[in-house]
mmCIF file of C-alpha atoms and ligand atoms in Angstrom:
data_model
loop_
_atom_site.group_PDB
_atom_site.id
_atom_site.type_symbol
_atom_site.label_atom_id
_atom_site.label_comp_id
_atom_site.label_asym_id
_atom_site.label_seq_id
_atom_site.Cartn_x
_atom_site.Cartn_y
_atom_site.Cartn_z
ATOM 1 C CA UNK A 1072 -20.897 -4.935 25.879
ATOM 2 C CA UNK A 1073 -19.410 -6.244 22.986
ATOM 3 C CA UNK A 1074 -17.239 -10.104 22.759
ATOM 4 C CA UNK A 1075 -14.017 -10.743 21.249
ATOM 5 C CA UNK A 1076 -16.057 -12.958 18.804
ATOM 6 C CA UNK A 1077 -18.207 -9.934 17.160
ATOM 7 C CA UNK A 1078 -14.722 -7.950 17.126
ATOM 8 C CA UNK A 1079 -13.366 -10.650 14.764
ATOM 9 C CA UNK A 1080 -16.084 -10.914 12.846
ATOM 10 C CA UNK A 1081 -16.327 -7.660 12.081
ATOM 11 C CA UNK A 1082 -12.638 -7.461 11.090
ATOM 12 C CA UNK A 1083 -13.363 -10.365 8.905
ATOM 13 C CA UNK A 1084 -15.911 -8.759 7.021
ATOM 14 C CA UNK A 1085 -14.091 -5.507 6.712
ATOM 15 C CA UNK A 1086 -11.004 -8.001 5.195
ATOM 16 C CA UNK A 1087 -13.322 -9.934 2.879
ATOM 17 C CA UNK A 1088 -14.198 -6.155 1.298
ATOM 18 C CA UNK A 1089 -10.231 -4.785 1.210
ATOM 19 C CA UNK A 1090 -8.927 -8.204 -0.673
ATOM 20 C CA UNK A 1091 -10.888 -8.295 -3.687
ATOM 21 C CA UNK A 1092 -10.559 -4.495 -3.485
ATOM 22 C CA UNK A 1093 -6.651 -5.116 -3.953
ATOM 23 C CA UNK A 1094 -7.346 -7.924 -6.456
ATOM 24 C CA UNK A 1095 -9.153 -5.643 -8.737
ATOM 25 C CA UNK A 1096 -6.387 -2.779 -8.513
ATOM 26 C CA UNK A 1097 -4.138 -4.799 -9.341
ATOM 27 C CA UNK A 1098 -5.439 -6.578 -12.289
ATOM 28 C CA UNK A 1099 -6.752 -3.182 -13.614
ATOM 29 C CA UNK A 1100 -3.172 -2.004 -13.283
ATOM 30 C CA UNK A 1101 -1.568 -4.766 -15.330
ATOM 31 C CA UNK A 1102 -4.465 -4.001 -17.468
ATOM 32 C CA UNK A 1103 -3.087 -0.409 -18.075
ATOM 33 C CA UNK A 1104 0.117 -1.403 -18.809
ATOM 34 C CA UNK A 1105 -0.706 -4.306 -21.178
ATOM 35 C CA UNK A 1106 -3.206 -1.058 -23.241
ATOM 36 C CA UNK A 1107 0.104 1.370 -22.971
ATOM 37 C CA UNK A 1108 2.614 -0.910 -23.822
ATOM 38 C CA UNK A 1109 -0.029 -1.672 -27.225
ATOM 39 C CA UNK A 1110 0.046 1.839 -28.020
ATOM 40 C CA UNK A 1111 3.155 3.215 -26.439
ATOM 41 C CA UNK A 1112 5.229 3.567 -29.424
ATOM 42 C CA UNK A 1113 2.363 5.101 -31.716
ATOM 43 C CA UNK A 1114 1.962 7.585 -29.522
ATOM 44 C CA UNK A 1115 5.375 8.714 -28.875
ATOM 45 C CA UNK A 1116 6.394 9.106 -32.456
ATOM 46 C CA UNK A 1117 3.121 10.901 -32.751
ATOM 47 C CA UNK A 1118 4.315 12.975 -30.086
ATOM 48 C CA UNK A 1119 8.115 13.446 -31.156
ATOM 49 C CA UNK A 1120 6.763 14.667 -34.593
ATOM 50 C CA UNK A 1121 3.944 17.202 -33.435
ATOM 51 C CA UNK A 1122 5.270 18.502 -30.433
ATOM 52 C CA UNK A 1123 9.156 17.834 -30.337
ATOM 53 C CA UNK A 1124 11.642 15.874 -28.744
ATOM 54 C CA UNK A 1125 11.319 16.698 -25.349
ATOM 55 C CA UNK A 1126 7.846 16.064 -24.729
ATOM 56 C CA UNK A 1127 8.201 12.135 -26.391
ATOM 57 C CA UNK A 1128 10.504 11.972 -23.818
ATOM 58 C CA UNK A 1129 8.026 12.687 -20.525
ATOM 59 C CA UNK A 1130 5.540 10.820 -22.204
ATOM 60 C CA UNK A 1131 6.060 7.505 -21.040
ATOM 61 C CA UNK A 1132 6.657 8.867 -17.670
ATOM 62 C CA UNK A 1133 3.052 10.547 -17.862
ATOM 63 C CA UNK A 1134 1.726 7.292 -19.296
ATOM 64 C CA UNK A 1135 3.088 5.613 -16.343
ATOM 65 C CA UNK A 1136 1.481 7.866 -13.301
ATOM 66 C CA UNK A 1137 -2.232 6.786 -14.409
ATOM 67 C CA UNK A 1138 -1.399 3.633 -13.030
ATOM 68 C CA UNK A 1139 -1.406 4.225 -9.448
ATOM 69 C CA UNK A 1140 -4.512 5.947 -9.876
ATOM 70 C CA UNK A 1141 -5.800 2.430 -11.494
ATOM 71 C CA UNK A 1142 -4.310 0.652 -7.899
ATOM 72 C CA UNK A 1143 -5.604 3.483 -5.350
ATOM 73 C CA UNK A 1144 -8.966 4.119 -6.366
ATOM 74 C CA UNK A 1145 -10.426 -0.008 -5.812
ATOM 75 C CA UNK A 1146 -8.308 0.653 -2.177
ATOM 76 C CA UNK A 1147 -10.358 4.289 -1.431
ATOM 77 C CA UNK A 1148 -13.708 2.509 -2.454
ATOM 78 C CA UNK A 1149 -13.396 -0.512 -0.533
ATOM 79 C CA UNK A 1150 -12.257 1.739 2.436
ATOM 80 C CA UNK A 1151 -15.026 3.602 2.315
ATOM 81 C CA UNK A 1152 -17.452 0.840 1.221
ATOM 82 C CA UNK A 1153 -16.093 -1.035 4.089
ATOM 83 C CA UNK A 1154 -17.128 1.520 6.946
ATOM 84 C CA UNK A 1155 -20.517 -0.652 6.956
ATOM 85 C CA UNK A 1156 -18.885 -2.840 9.081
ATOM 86 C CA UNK A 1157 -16.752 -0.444 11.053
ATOM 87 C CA UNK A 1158 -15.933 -1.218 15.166
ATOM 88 C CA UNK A 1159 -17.814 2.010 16.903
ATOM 89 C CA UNK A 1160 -17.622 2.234 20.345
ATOM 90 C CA UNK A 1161 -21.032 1.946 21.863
ATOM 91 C CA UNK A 1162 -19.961 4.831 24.368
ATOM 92 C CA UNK A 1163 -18.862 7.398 22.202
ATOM 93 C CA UNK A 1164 -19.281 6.387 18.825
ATOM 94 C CA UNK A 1165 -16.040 6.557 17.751
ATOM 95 C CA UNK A 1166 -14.909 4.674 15.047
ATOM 96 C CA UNK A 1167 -12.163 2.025 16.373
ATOM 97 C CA UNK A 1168 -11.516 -0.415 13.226
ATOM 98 C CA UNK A 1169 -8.187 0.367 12.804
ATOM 99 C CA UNK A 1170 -7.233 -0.639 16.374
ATOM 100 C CA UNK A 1171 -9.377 -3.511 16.483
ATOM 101 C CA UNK A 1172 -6.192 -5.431 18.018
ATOM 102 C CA UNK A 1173 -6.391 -2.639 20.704
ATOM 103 C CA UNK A 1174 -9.424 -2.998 21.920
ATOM 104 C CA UNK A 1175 -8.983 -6.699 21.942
ATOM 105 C CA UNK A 1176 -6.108 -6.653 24.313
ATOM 106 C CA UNK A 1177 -7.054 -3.839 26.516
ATOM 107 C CA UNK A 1178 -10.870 -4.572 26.225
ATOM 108 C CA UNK A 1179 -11.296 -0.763 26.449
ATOM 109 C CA UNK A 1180 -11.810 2.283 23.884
ATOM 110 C CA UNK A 1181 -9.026 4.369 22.657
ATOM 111 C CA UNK A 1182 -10.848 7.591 23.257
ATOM 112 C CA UNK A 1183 -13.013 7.363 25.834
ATOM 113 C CA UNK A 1184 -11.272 4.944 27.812
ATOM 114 C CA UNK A 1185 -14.534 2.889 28.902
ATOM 115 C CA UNK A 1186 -14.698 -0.602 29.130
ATOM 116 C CA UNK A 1187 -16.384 -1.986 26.056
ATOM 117 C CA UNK A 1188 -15.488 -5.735 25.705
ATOM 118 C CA UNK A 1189 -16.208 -8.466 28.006
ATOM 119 C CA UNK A 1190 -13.847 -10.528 29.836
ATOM 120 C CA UNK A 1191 -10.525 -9.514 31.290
ATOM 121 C CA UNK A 1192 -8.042 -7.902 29.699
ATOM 122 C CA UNK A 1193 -5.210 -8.852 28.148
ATOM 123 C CA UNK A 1194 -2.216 -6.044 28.472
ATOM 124 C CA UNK A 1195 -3.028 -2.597 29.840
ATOM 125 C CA UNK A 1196 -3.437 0.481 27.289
ATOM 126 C CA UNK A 1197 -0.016 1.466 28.361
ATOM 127 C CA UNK A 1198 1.975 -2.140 27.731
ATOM 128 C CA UNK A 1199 0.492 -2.565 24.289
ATOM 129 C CA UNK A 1200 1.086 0.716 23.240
ATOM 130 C CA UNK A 1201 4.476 -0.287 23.739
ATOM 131 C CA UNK A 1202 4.546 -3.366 22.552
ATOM 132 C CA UNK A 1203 2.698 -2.174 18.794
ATOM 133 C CA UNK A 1204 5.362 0.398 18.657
ATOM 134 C CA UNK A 1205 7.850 -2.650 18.535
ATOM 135 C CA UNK A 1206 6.006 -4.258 16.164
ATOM 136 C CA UNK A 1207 5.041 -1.557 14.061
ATOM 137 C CA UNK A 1208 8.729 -0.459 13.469
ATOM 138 C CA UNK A 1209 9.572 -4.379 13.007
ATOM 139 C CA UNK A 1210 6.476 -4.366 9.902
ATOM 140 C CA UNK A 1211 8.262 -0.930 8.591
ATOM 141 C CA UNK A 1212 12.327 -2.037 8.302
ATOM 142 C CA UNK A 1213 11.271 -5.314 7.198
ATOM 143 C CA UNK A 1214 8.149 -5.239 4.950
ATOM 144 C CA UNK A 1215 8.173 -1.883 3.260
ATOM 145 C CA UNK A 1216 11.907 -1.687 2.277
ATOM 146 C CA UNK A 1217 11.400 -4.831 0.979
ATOM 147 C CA UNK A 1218 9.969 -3.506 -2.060
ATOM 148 C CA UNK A 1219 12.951 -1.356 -2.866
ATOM 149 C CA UNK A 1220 15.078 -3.585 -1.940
ATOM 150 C CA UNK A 1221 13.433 -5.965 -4.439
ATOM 151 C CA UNK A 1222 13.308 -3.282 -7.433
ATOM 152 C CA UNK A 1223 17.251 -2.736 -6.714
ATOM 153 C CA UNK A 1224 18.315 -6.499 -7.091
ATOM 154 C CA UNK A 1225 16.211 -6.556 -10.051
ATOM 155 C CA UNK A 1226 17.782 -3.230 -11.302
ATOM 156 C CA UNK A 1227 21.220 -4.724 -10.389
ATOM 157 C CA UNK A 1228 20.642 -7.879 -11.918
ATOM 158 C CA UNK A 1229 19.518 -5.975 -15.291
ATOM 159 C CA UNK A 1230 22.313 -3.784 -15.443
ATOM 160 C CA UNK A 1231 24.935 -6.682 -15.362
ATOM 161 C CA UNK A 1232 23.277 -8.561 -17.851
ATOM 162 C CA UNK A 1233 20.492 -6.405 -20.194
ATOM 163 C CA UNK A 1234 19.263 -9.541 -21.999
ATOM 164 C CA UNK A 1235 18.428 -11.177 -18.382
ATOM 165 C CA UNK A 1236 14.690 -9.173 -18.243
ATOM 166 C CA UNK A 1237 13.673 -9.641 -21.527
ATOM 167 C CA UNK A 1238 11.035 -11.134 -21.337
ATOM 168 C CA UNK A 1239 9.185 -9.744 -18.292
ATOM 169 C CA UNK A 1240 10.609 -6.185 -18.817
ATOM 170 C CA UNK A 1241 7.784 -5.021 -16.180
ATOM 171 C CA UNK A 1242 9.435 -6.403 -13.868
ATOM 172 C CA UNK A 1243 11.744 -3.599 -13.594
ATOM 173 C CA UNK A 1244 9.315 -1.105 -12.171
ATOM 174 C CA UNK A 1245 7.111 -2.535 -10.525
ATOM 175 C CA UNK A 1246 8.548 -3.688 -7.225
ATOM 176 C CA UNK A 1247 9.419 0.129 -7.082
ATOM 177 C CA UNK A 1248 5.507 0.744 -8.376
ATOM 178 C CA UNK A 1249 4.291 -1.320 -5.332
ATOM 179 C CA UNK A 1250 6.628 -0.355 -2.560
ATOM 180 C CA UNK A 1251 5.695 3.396 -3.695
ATOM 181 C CA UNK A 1252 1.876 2.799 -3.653
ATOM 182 C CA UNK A 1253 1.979 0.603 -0.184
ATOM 183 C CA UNK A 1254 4.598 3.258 1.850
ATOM 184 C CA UNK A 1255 2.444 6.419 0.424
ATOM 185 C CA UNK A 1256 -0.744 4.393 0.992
ATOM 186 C CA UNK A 1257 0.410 3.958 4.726
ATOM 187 C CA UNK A 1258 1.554 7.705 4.803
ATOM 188 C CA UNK A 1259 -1.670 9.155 3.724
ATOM 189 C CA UNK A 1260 -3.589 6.872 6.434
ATOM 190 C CA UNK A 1261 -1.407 7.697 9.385
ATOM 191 C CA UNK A 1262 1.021 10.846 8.440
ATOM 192 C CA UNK A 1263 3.064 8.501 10.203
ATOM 193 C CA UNK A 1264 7.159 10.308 8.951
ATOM 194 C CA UNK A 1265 8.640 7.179 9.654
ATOM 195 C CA UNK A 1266 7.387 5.784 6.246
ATOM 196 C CA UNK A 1267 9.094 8.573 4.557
ATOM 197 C CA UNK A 1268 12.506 7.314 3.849
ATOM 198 C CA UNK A 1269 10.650 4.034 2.502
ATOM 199 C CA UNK A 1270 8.402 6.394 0.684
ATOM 200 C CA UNK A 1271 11.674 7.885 -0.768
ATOM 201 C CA UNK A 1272 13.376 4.769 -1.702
ATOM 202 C CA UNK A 1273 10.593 3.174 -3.427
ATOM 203 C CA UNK A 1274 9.522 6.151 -5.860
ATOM 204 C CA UNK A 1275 13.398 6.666 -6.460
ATOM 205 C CA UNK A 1276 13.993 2.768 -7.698
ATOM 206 C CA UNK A 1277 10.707 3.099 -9.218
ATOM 207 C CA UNK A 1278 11.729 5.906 -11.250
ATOM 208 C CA UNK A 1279 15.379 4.492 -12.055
ATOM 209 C CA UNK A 1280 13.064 1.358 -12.815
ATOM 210 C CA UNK A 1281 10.969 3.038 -15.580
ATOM 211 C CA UNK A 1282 13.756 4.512 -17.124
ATOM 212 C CA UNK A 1283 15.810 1.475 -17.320
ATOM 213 C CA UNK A 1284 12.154 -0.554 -19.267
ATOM 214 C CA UNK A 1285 11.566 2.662 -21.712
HETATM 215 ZN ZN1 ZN B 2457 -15.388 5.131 23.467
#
């Protein structure tokens, strides 16, 4: 039988792997766009003379994508790297890390149902599936259109005055860079459709965002 205490713990290990994880994406992103905005121009004369006017045009769009690559792949290594201290069920062996805060309150697995924590439990499987659907669609109006929502004022604020970004020019995508990396990184994981609109929103300011800095 496991205790609340080892449940933590575990989580807390599995946390100290996924921050640094984030750290390093998103320093080697900045890092990205600090090396294309060095050779940005170069490269699209270089382009607009060799191959044409249309393809220095996509370029910085195509210089840009790279970049979520640069924030997603720290994330899929420290996921996986991060399984070492996954929650399995000593029943069944399935793996229950992501509802750690499930088993906590019900004191039972997800799959098989068995009791696997000591102590009494908290809510039954039933009430907390209800009550994480609350929160969970709280954490999705709130947090992730808070990106685009960001990326718009920004956008809005740019467009009444151009000079006003000037000096932090990135600033115009990457709210929309973000919210577009968190909502599809939360898609992939759960296939969950309610992201999608979010999803939507943040790769549309991001794009309006890019072509506002170029
Ligand atoms: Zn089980």
């Amino acid at each position: 039988m496991l205790t609340t205490a080892d449940i933590k713990d575990l989580s807390t290990k599995r946390v100290w792997i996924l921050v640094p994880a984030i750290t390093v994406g998103v320093v080697a992103m900045f890092a990205y766009f600090v090396a294309v905005a060095l050779c940005r121009d170069s490269l699209v004369n270089s382009a607009r003379q060799n191959f044409g006017e249309t393809v220095a045009d996509f370029l910085p769009l195509a210089m840009i994508l790279p970049s979520l690559g640069f924030f997603l792949a720290p994330l899929v290594w420290a996921e996986r790297k991060s399984k070492r201290y996954a929650l399995i069920c000593p029943e069944c062996t399935t793996d229950l890390s992501r509802s750690t805060r499930r088993v906590i309150a019900t004191r039972c697995c997800g799959s098989c149902g068995k009791q696997i924590v000591e102590g009494r439990r908290i809510h039954g499987p039933m009430a907390f599936e209800r009550l994480s659907r609350v929160e969970q669609r709280r954490l999705l109006v709130y947090w992730f259109w808070a990106w685009p929502t960001l990326g718009l004022l920004l956008l809005g604020y740019h467009w009444i005055d151009p000079t006003a970004l000037n000096n932090c020019p990135q600033m115009l995508f990457i709210p929309g860079l973000i919210g577009t990396a968190a909502t599809g990184w939360a898609f992939a994981r759960s296939m969950d459709k309610r992201y999608i609109p979010q999803f939507i929103a943040s790769a549309m300011v991001l794009c309006l965002g890019i072509n506002a800095f170029w």
